[in-house]
PDB file of C-alpha atoms and ligand atoms in Angstrom:
ATOM      1  CA  MET A 554     113.538 156.771  80.781  1.00 89.00           C
ATOM      2  CA  LEU A 555     114.445 153.459  82.436  1.00 95.00           C
ATOM      3  CA  LYS A 556     115.895 150.787  80.158  1.00 97.00           C
ATOM      4  CA  GLU A 557     114.288 147.397  80.794  1.00 96.00           C
ATOM      5  CA  GLU A 558     117.155 145.480  79.189  1.00 97.00           C
ATOM      6  CA  LYS A 559     119.720 147.032  81.558  1.00 98.00           C
ATOM      7  CA  ILE A 560     117.598 146.034  84.565  1.00 98.00           C
ATOM      8  CA  ARG A 561     117.380 142.458  83.255  1.00 98.00           C
ATOM      9  CA  ARG A 562     121.143 142.273  82.882  1.00 98.00           C
ATOM     10  CA  ALA A 563     121.752 143.627  86.395  1.00 98.00           C
ATOM     11  CA  LEU A 564     119.156 141.246  87.847  1.00 98.00           C
ATOM     12  CA  GLY A 565     120.774 138.181  86.290  1.00 97.00           C
ATOM     13  CA  VAL A 566     117.865 135.855  87.101  1.00 96.00           C
ATOM     14  CA  ASP A 567     114.658 135.159  85.256  1.00 96.00           C
ATOM     15  CA  LEU A 568     111.874 137.364  86.658  1.00 97.00           C
ATOM     16  CA  PRO A 569     108.877 138.907  84.878  1.00 97.00           C
ATOM     17  CA  LEU A 570     109.545 142.641  84.736  1.00 98.00           C
ATOM     18  CA  THR A 571     107.483 145.657  83.692  1.00 97.00           C
ATOM     19  CA  CYS A 572     108.921 149.123  83.387  1.00 97.00           C
ATOM     20  CA  LEU A 573     106.568 152.124  83.138  1.00 98.00           C
ATOM     21  CA  ASP A 574     107.487 155.750  82.478  1.00 97.00           C
ATOM     22  CA  VAL A 575     104.822 157.021  84.871  1.00 98.00           C
ATOM     23  CA  CYS A 576     102.601 155.188  87.302  1.00 98.00           C
ATOM     24  CA  ASP A 577     100.301 156.279  90.120  1.00 98.00           C
ATOM     25  CA  SER A 578     101.868 153.835  92.587  1.00 98.00           C
ATOM     26  CA  THR A 579     103.740 150.634  91.739  1.00 98.00           C
ATOM     27  CA  ASN A 580     102.421 149.090  94.964  1.00 98.00           C
ATOM     28  CA  LEU A 581      98.820 149.892  94.037  1.00 98.00           C
ATOM     29  CA  ARG A 582      99.279 148.446  90.514  1.00 98.00           C
ATOM     30  CA  LEU A 583     100.705 145.139  91.761  1.00 98.00           C
ATOM     31  CA  LYS A 584      98.016 144.794  94.423  1.00 98.00           C
ATOM     32  CA  GLU A 585      95.355 145.314  91.766  1.00 97.00           C
ATOM     33  CA  MET A 586      96.975 142.740  89.465  1.00 96.00           C
ATOM     34  CA  CYS A 587      97.188 140.207  92.266  1.00 97.00           C
ATOM     35  CA  ARG A 588      93.532 140.755  93.214  1.00 97.00           C
ATOM     36  CA  SER A 589      92.514 140.232  89.603  1.00 96.00           C
ATOM     37  CA  GLY A 590      94.212 136.841  89.512  1.00 95.00           C
ATOM     38  CA  ASP A 591      97.819 137.426  88.385  1.00 94.00           C
ATOM     39  CA  ASN A 592      99.791 136.268  91.399  1.00 94.00           C
ATOM     40  CA  SER A 593     103.091 135.489  89.676  1.00 96.00           C
ATOM     41  CA  VAL A 594     106.254 136.736  91.350  1.00 98.00           C
ATOM     42  CA  GLN A 595     107.223 139.847  89.393  1.00 98.00           C
ATOM     43  CA  LEU A 596     108.865 143.249  89.424  1.00 98.00           C
ATOM     44  CA  LEU A 597     107.222 146.532  88.463  1.00 98.00           C
ATOM     45  CA  CYS A 598     109.162 149.770  88.339  1.00 98.00           C
ATOM     46  CA  ALA A 599     108.371 153.291  87.206  1.00 98.00           C
ATOM     47  CA  GLY A 600     110.328 156.372  86.173  1.00 98.00           C
ATOM     48  CA  SER A 601     108.064 158.475  88.383  1.00 98.00           C
ATOM     49  CA  GLN A 602     104.899 158.095  90.467  1.00 98.00           C
ATOM     50  CA  THR A 603     101.955 160.476  90.711  1.00 98.00           C
ATOM     51  CA  ASN A 604     100.586 158.937  93.914  1.00 98.00           C
ATOM     52  CA  GLY A 605     103.629 157.368  95.618  1.00 98.00           C
ATOM     53  CA  ARG A 606     102.573 155.934  98.959  1.00 98.00           C
ATOM     54  CA  GLY A 607     104.510 155.639 102.189  1.00 96.00           C
ATOM     55  CA  ARG A 608     103.917 153.967 105.527  1.00 94.00           C
ATOM     56  CA  LEU A 609     101.205 155.094 107.932  1.00 91.00           C
ATOM     57  CA  GLY A 610      99.159 156.770 105.181  1.00 93.00           C
ATOM     58  CA  ARG A 611     101.911 159.179 104.138  1.00 94.00           C
ATOM     59  CA  SER A 612     102.782 160.024 100.567  1.00 95.00           C
ATOM     60  CA  PHE A 613     106.164 159.339  98.969  1.00 96.00           C
ATOM     61  CA  LEU A 614     107.479 162.026  96.626  1.00 95.00           C
ATOM     62  CA  SER A 615     108.517 160.292  93.411  1.00 97.00           C
ATOM     63  CA  PRO A 616     109.879 162.788  90.854  1.00 96.00           C
ATOM     64  CA  GLU A 617     111.156 161.790  87.423  1.00 96.00           C
ATOM     65  CA  GLY A 618     114.828 161.021  86.885  1.00 94.00           C
ATOM     66  CA  THR A 619     116.176 161.174  90.424  1.00 96.00           C
ATOM     67  CA  GLY A 620     114.840 158.130  92.259  1.00 97.00           C
ATOM     68  CA  ILE A 621     113.952 154.477  92.094  1.00 98.00           C
ATOM     69  CA  TYR A 622     110.342 153.409  92.515  1.00 98.00           C
ATOM     70  CA  MET A 623     109.939 149.646  92.399  1.00 98.00           C
ATOM     71  CA  SER A 624     107.620 146.974  93.749  1.00 98.00           C
ATOM     72  CA  LEU A 625     107.902 143.213  93.893  1.00 98.00           C
ATOM     73  CA  LEU A 626     105.021 140.778  94.214  1.00 98.00           C
ATOM     74  CA  LEU A 627     106.390 138.042  96.451  1.00 98.00           C
ATOM     75  CA  PRO A 628     105.434 134.980  98.457  1.00 95.00           C
ATOM     76  CA  LEU A 629     105.504 135.518 102.214  1.00 90.00           C
ATOM     77  CA  PRO A 630     108.735 134.462 103.985  1.00 85.00           C
ATOM     78  CA  LYS A 631     108.641 130.890 105.288  1.00 84.00           C
ATOM     79  CA  ASP A 632     109.944 131.757 108.739  1.00 88.00           C
ATOM     80  CA  ASP A 633     109.094 134.388 111.360  1.00 91.00           C
ATOM     81  CA  LEU A 634     111.483 137.108 110.186  1.00 95.00           C
ATOM     82  CA  PRO A 635     109.327 139.790 108.506  1.00 95.00           C
ATOM     83  CA  LEU A 636     109.785 140.674 104.849  1.00 96.00           C
ATOM     84  CA  THR A 637     110.499 144.306 105.775  1.00 96.00           C
ATOM     85  CA  ILE A 638     113.573 143.302 107.789  1.00 97.00           C
ATOM     86  CA  ARG A 639     114.809 141.113 104.915  1.00 97.00           C
ATOM     87  CA  ALA A 640     114.177 143.940 102.452  1.00 98.00           C
ATOM     88  CA  ALA A 641     116.086 146.510 104.517  1.00 98.00           C
ATOM     89  CA  ALA A 642     119.103 144.192 104.597  1.00 98.00           C
ATOM     90  CA  ALA A 643     118.779 143.448 100.870  1.00 98.00           C
ATOM     91  CA  VAL A 644     118.748 147.149  99.916  1.00 98.00           C
ATOM     92  CA  CYS A 645     121.818 147.756 102.116  1.00 98.00           C
ATOM     93  CA  ARG A 646     123.647 144.954 100.310  1.00 98.00           C
ATOM     94  CA  ALA A 647     122.674 146.182  96.843  1.00 98.00           C
ATOM     95  CA  VAL A 648     123.596 149.819  97.520  1.00 98.00           C
ATOM     96  CA  GLU A 649     126.947 148.768  98.949  1.00 98.00           C
ATOM     97  CA  GLU A 650     127.616 146.524  95.958  1.00 98.00           C
ATOM     98  CA  VAL A 651     126.727 149.180  93.369  1.00 98.00           C
ATOM     99  CA  THR A 652     127.949 152.410  95.022  1.00 98.00           C
ATOM    100  CA  GLY A 653     130.276 151.334  97.849  1.00 98.00           C
ATOM    101  CA  GLN A 654     128.121 153.303 100.317  1.00 98.00           C
ATOM    102  CA  THR A 655     127.125 151.924 103.714  1.00 98.00           C
ATOM    103  CA  LEU A 656     123.521 152.637 104.631  1.00 98.00           C
ATOM    104  CA  HIS A 657     122.204 152.507 108.179  1.00 97.00           C
ATOM    105  CA  ILE A 658     118.803 151.285 109.297  1.00 97.00           C
ATOM    106  CA  LYS A 659     116.295 153.086 111.467  1.00 96.00           C
ATOM    107  CA  TRP A 660     113.902 150.421 112.728  1.00 97.00           C
ATOM    108  CA  VAL A 661     111.976 149.135 111.141  1.00 95.00           C
ATOM    109  CA  ASN A 662     112.945 149.809 107.558  1.00 92.00           C
ATOM    110  CA  ASP A 663     113.987 153.380 106.870  1.00 96.00           C
ATOM    111  CA  LEU A 664     117.465 153.571 105.404  1.00 98.00           C
ATOM    112  CA  PHE A 665     119.768 156.464 106.193  1.00 97.00           C
ATOM    113  CA  LEU A 666     122.967 157.929 104.809  1.00 97.00           C
ATOM    114  CA  ARG A 667     124.829 160.821 106.462  1.00 95.00           C
ATOM    115  CA  GLY A 668     121.882 161.423 108.838  1.00 92.00           C
ATOM    116  CA  LYS A 669     119.284 161.683 106.047  1.00 95.00           C
ATOM    117  CA  LYS A 670     116.607 159.194 104.996  1.00 96.00           C
ATOM    118  CA  VAL A 671     117.393 157.999 101.483  1.00 98.00           C
ATOM    119  CA  CYS A 672     115.129 154.960 101.205  1.00 98.00           C
ATOM    120  CA  GLY A 673     111.685 153.934 102.411  1.00 97.00           C
ATOM    121  CA  ILE A 674     110.073 150.499 102.241  1.00 98.00           C
ATOM    122  CA  LEU A 675     106.358 149.707 102.235  1.00 98.00           C
ATOM    123  CA  ALA A 676     105.264 146.068 102.524  1.00 97.00           C
ATOM    124  CA  GLU A 677     101.563 145.347 102.057  1.00 97.00           C
ATOM    125  CA  ALA A 678      99.671 142.066 102.227  1.00 95.00           C
ATOM    126  CA  VAL A 679      97.479 141.069  99.285  1.00 96.00           C
ATOM    127  CA  GLU A 680      95.669 137.718  99.025  1.00 93.00           C
ATOM    128  CA  ASN A 681      98.337 135.242 100.241  1.00 92.00           C
ATOM    129  CA  MET A 682     101.204 137.301  98.897  1.00 96.00           C
ATOM    130  CA  ALA A 683     103.068 140.479  99.733  1.00 97.00           C
ATOM    131  CA  VAL A 684     103.747 143.586  97.704  1.00 98.00           C
ATOM    132  CA  LEU A 685     107.095 145.032  98.651  1.00 98.00           C
ATOM    133  CA  GLY A 686     107.583 148.633  97.547  1.00 98.00           C
ATOM    134  CA  ILE A 687     110.964 150.331  97.651  1.00 98.00           C
ATOM    135  CA  GLY A 688     111.603 154.015  97.051  1.00 98.00           C
ATOM    136  CA  LEU A 689     115.227 155.133  96.915  1.00 98.00           C
ATOM    137  CA  ASN A 690     116.439 158.695  96.298  1.00 98.00           C
ATOM    138  CA  VAL A 691     119.489 158.440  94.067  1.00 98.00           C
ATOM    139  CA  LYS A 692     119.948 162.149  93.329  1.00 97.00           C
ATOM    140  CA  MET A 693     118.466 165.157  95.072  1.00 96.00           C
ATOM    141  CA  PRO A 694     115.735 166.680  92.840  1.00 95.00           C
ATOM    142  CA  GLU A 695     116.473 170.311  91.868  1.00 94.00           C
ATOM    143  CA  GLU A 696     113.645 171.527  94.075  1.00 92.00           C
ATOM    144  CA  GLY A 697     114.815 169.283  96.947  1.00 92.00           C
ATOM    145  CA  PHE A 698     112.227 167.748  99.289  1.00 91.00           C
ATOM    146  CA  PRO A 699     110.857 170.929 100.897  1.00 87.00           C
ATOM    147  CA  GLN A 700     108.108 169.107 102.807  1.00 87.00           C
ATOM    148  CA  VAL A 701     110.441 166.387 104.077  1.00 89.00           C
ATOM    149  CA  PRO A 702     113.508 167.947 105.729  1.00 88.00           C
ATOM    150  CA  ILE A 703     114.789 164.527 106.801  1.00 92.00           C
ATOM    151  CA  ALA A 704     115.013 163.276 103.182  1.00 96.00           C
ATOM    152  CA  GLY A 705     118.365 162.955 101.415  1.00 97.00           C
ATOM    153  CA  ALA A 706     119.826 161.098  98.446  1.00 98.00           C
ATOM    154  CA  LEU A 707     122.702 158.745  97.695  1.00 98.00           C
ATOM    155  CA  GLU A 708     124.258 161.303  95.334  1.00 97.00           C
ATOM    156  CA  ALA A 709     126.190 158.436  93.787  1.00 95.00           C
ATOM    157  CA  GLU A 710     127.326 158.145  90.185  1.00 94.00           C
ATOM    158  CA  CYS A 711     125.479 155.015  89.179  1.00 96.00           C
ATOM    159  CA  GLU A 712     122.752 153.849  86.856  1.00 97.00           C
ATOM    160  CA  ARG A 713     119.298 153.507  88.367  1.00 98.00           C
ATOM    161  CA  GLU A 714     118.786 150.307  86.327  1.00 98.00           C
ATOM    162  CA  MET A 715     121.800 148.733  88.016  1.00 98.00           C
ATOM    163  CA  LEU A 716     120.419 149.564  91.466  1.00 98.00           C
ATOM    164  CA  ILE A 717     116.931 148.272  90.607  1.00 98.00           C
ATOM    165  CA  GLY A 718     118.301 144.994  89.274  1.00 98.00           C
ATOM    166  CA  ARG A 719     120.635 144.369  92.207  1.00 98.00           C
ATOM    167  CA  ILE A 720     118.005 145.331  94.803  1.00 98.00           C
ATOM    168  CA  ALA A 721     115.513 142.892  93.251  1.00 98.00           C
ATOM    169  CA  PHE A 722     118.207 140.194  93.140  1.00 98.00           C
ATOM    170  CA  HIS A 723     119.117 140.613  96.817  1.00 98.00           C
ATOM    171  CA  VAL A 724     115.456 140.733  97.913  1.00 98.00           C
ATOM    172  CA  LEU A 725     114.724 137.457  96.075  1.00 97.00           C
ATOM    173  CA  GLU A 726     117.856 135.856  97.500  1.00 96.00           C
ATOM    174  CA  SER A 727     116.973 136.970 101.038  1.00 96.00           C
ATOM    175  CA  LEU A 728     113.655 135.082 100.887  1.00 95.00           C
ATOM    176  CA  ALA A 729     115.476 131.762 100.871  1.00 91.00           C
ATOM    177  CA  GLU A 730     118.229 132.856 103.238  1.00 94.00           C
ATOM    178  CA  ASN A 731     118.672 131.711 106.809  1.00 93.00           C
ATOM    179  CA  LYS A 732     117.486 134.502 109.088  1.00 96.00           C
ATOM    180  CA  ASP A 733     120.686 134.563 111.184  1.00 97.00           C
ATOM    181  CA  SER A 734     122.839 136.190 108.511  1.00 97.00           C
ATOM    182  CA  ILE A 735     120.141 138.754 107.730  1.00 98.00           C
ATOM    183  CA  LEU A 736     119.741 139.631 111.398  1.00 98.00           C
ATOM    184  CA  ALA A 737     123.511 139.954 111.785  1.00 98.00           C
ATOM    185  CA  LEU A 738     123.656 142.540 108.999  1.00 98.00           C
ATOM    186  CA  TYR A 739     120.546 144.310 110.267  1.00 98.00           C
ATOM    187  CA  ARG A 740     121.945 144.580 113.807  1.00 98.00           C
ATOM    188  CA  GLU A 741     125.300 145.838 112.563  1.00 97.00           C
ATOM    189  CA  ARG A 742     123.571 148.644 110.600  1.00 97.00           C
ATOM    190  CA  MET A 743     121.077 149.631 113.319  1.00 97.00           C
ATOM    191  CA  LEU A 744     121.061 153.360 114.022  1.00 94.00           C
ATOM    192  CA  LEU A 745     119.110 153.279 117.232  1.00 94.00           C
ATOM    193  CA  THR A 746     120.867 150.816 119.510  1.00 95.00           C
ATOM    194  CA  GLY A 747     121.637 152.486 122.834  1.00 95.00           C
ATOM    195  CA  LYS A 748     119.685 155.629 121.888  1.00 95.00           C
ATOM    196  CA  GLU A 749     116.756 157.332 123.612  1.00 95.00           C
ATOM    197  CA  ILE A 750     113.618 157.151 121.496  1.00 96.00           C
ATOM    198  CA  SER A 751     109.956 158.037 121.822  1.00 95.00           C
ATOM    199  CA  PHE A 752     106.943 156.164 120.523  1.00 95.00           C
ATOM    200  CA  ASN A 753     103.192 156.378 120.662  1.00 91.00           C
ATOM    201  CA  GLN A 754     101.273 153.559 122.290  1.00 88.00           C
ATOM    202  CA  SER A 755      97.482 153.664 122.445  1.00 87.00           C
ATOM    203  CA  GLY A 756      97.561 157.458 122.158  1.00 89.00           C
ATOM    204  CA  GLN A 757     100.163 157.818 124.882  1.00 90.00           C
ATOM    205  CA  GLU A 758     103.632 159.272 124.178  1.00 92.00           C
ATOM    206  CA  ARG A 759     106.297 157.100 125.799  1.00 94.00           C
ATOM    207  CA  SER A 760     110.078 157.120 125.908  1.00 95.00           C
ATOM    208  CA  ALA A 761     112.631 154.323 126.138  1.00 97.00           C
ATOM    209  CA  ARG A 762     116.216 153.328 125.466  1.00 97.00           C
ATOM    210  CA  VAL A 763     116.807 150.912 122.565  1.00 97.00           C
ATOM    211  CA  LEU A 764     118.427 147.601 123.488  1.00 98.00           C
ATOM    212  CA  GLY A 765     118.445 145.964 120.046  1.00 97.00           C
ATOM    213  CA  VAL A 766     116.395 143.780 117.733  1.00 98.00           C
ATOM    214  CA  ASP A 767     115.075 140.360 118.735  1.00 98.00           C
ATOM    215  CA  GLU A 768     114.971 137.157 116.645  1.00 97.00           C
ATOM    216  CA  GLN A 769     111.671 138.170 115.000  1.00 97.00           C
ATOM    217  CA  GLY A 770     112.800 141.698 114.158  1.00 97.00           C
ATOM    218  CA  GLY A 771     110.999 143.334 117.104  1.00 97.00           C
ATOM    219  CA  LEU A 772     112.581 146.379 118.727  1.00 98.00           C
ATOM    220  CA  MET A 773     113.640 145.619 122.306  1.00 98.00           C
ATOM    221  CA  VAL A 774     113.431 148.695 124.495  1.00 98.00           C
ATOM    222  CA  GLN A 775     114.042 149.538 128.124  1.00 98.00           C
ATOM    223  CA  THR A 776     111.266 151.697 129.560  1.00 95.00           C
ATOM    224  CA  LYS A 777     110.820 153.054 133.098  1.00 94.00           C
ATOM    225  CA  THR A 778     108.776 149.976 133.930  1.00 93.00           C
ATOM    226  CA  GLY A 779     110.846 147.225 132.309  1.00 96.00           C
ATOM    227  CA  THR A 780     111.807 145.644 128.990  1.00 97.00           C
ATOM    228  CA  GLU A 781     109.282 145.717 126.147  1.00 96.00           C
ATOM    229  CA  ILE A 782     109.298 144.585 122.537  1.00 97.00           C
ATOM    230  CA  LEU A 783     107.753 146.789 119.856  1.00 96.00           C
ATOM    231  CA  ARG A 784     106.456 144.833 116.860  1.00 94.00           C
ATOM    232  CA  THR A 785     104.767 147.533 114.778  1.00 91.00           C
ATOM    233  CA  GLY A 786     104.542 151.280 114.481  1.00 89.00           C
ATOM    234  CA  GLU A 787     107.226 153.881 114.352  1.00 90.00           C
ATOM    235  CA  VAL A 788     109.729 155.309 116.798  1.00 94.00           C
ATOM    236  CA  SER A 789     111.201 158.816 116.843  1.00 93.00           C
ATOM    237  CA  ILE A 790     114.575 160.162 117.746  1.00 88.00           C
ATOM    238  CA  GLY A 791     115.455 163.872 118.043  1.00 74.00           C
ATOM    239  CA  SER A 792     116.652 165.276 114.695  1.00 65.00           C
ATOM    240  CA  ASN A 793     119.858 166.613 116.290  1.00 65.00           C
ATOM    241  CA  GLN A 794     120.606 163.102 117.599  1.00 69.00           C
ATOM    242  CA  LEU A 795     119.894 161.641 114.156  1.00 65.00           C
ATOM    243  CA  ALA A 796     122.225 164.028 112.355  1.00 62.00           C
ATOM    244  CA  ALA A 797     124.995 163.138 114.796  1.00 64.00           C
ATOM    245  CA  LEU A 798     124.630 159.391 114.363  1.00 60.00           C
ATOM    246  CA  GLU A 799     126.992 158.575 111.506  1.00 57.00           C
TER     247      GLU A 799
HETATM  248  C1  LIG B1140     108.015 155.058 103.554  1.00 80.13           C
HETATM  249  O1  LIG B1140     109.110 155.620 103.627  1.00 80.13           O
HETATM  250  O2  LIG B1140     107.073 155.359 104.299  1.00 80.13           O
HETATM  251  C2  LIG B1140     107.813 153.980 102.518  1.00 80.13           C
HETATM  252  C3  LIG B1140     107.967 154.523 101.131  1.00 80.13           C
HETATM  253  C4  LIG B1140     107.775 153.479 100.051  1.00 80.13           C
HETATM  254  C5  LIG B1140     107.806 154.089  98.676  1.00 80.13           C
HETATM  255  C6  LIG B1140     107.761 153.056  97.591  1.00 80.13           C
HETATM  256  S1  LIG B1140     108.119 153.748  96.003  1.00 80.13           S
HETATM  257  C7  LIG B1140     107.605 152.284  95.231  1.00 80.13           C
HETATM  258  C8  LIG B1140     106.381 151.792  95.964  1.00 80.13           C
HETATM  259  N1  LIG B1140     105.174 152.409  95.455  1.00 80.13           N
HETATM  260  C9  LIG B1140     104.593 153.198  96.356  1.00 80.13           C
HETATM  261  O3  LIG B1140     103.551 153.855  96.165  1.00 80.13           O
HETATM  262  N2  LIG B1140     105.289 153.179  97.494  1.00 80.13           N
HETATM  263  C10 LIG B1140     106.439 152.317  97.411  1.00 80.13           C
END
């Protein structure tokens, strides 16, 4: 069971916080609250989720005791650097601070360690706010992630409360931060720069080489026909290439 007091201490700033043992989806709960009129900046976390949601309609496995499932209701960033880019950088900072581990980023906001995805981020708009959901695998569940061969875990000796508190702290701090320092960290941790990727555009499978990330967090790629910038969606890289990246 998560201890609310420990999260508060790790957070170190005043932020309304709710901790549930079980929840369907912390993102869904905060969106519902916001729609029903409670639009205060707040943090909701759960010990497990029965309907954890991922990007592009996927589900996010959220077993008890091994992971972090947290959502923040936030104002939208004031500049043109998306919240997801800020959040990816913030989670990298928090994990490094708490465990000493260096995560790498697969555009746009999947976080990897030793070639495995350990963290996913789902940002959703609601009213004039955003719900930012973060799922981080701290330990590998006994049964593993049989449906998700790419999934891994930090396998670090640390308290989940400490990670939750520090992640929330760094996300909040990143909202007021100049985008240059966030982009610098993001670019340094990018897994895909220089790599061959594929992506789907209007039903067509295309390939390209990654050049980097632009000032608005778009993925700059070199295709057969020229340079393009991808703003949404997902890109793929061969699993053998991914395993060999770090
Ligand atoms: C992804 O990898 O596609 C994003 C996964 C996001 C999972 C988190 S866990 C907390 C929050 N609640 C959800 O239902 N999803 C996000």
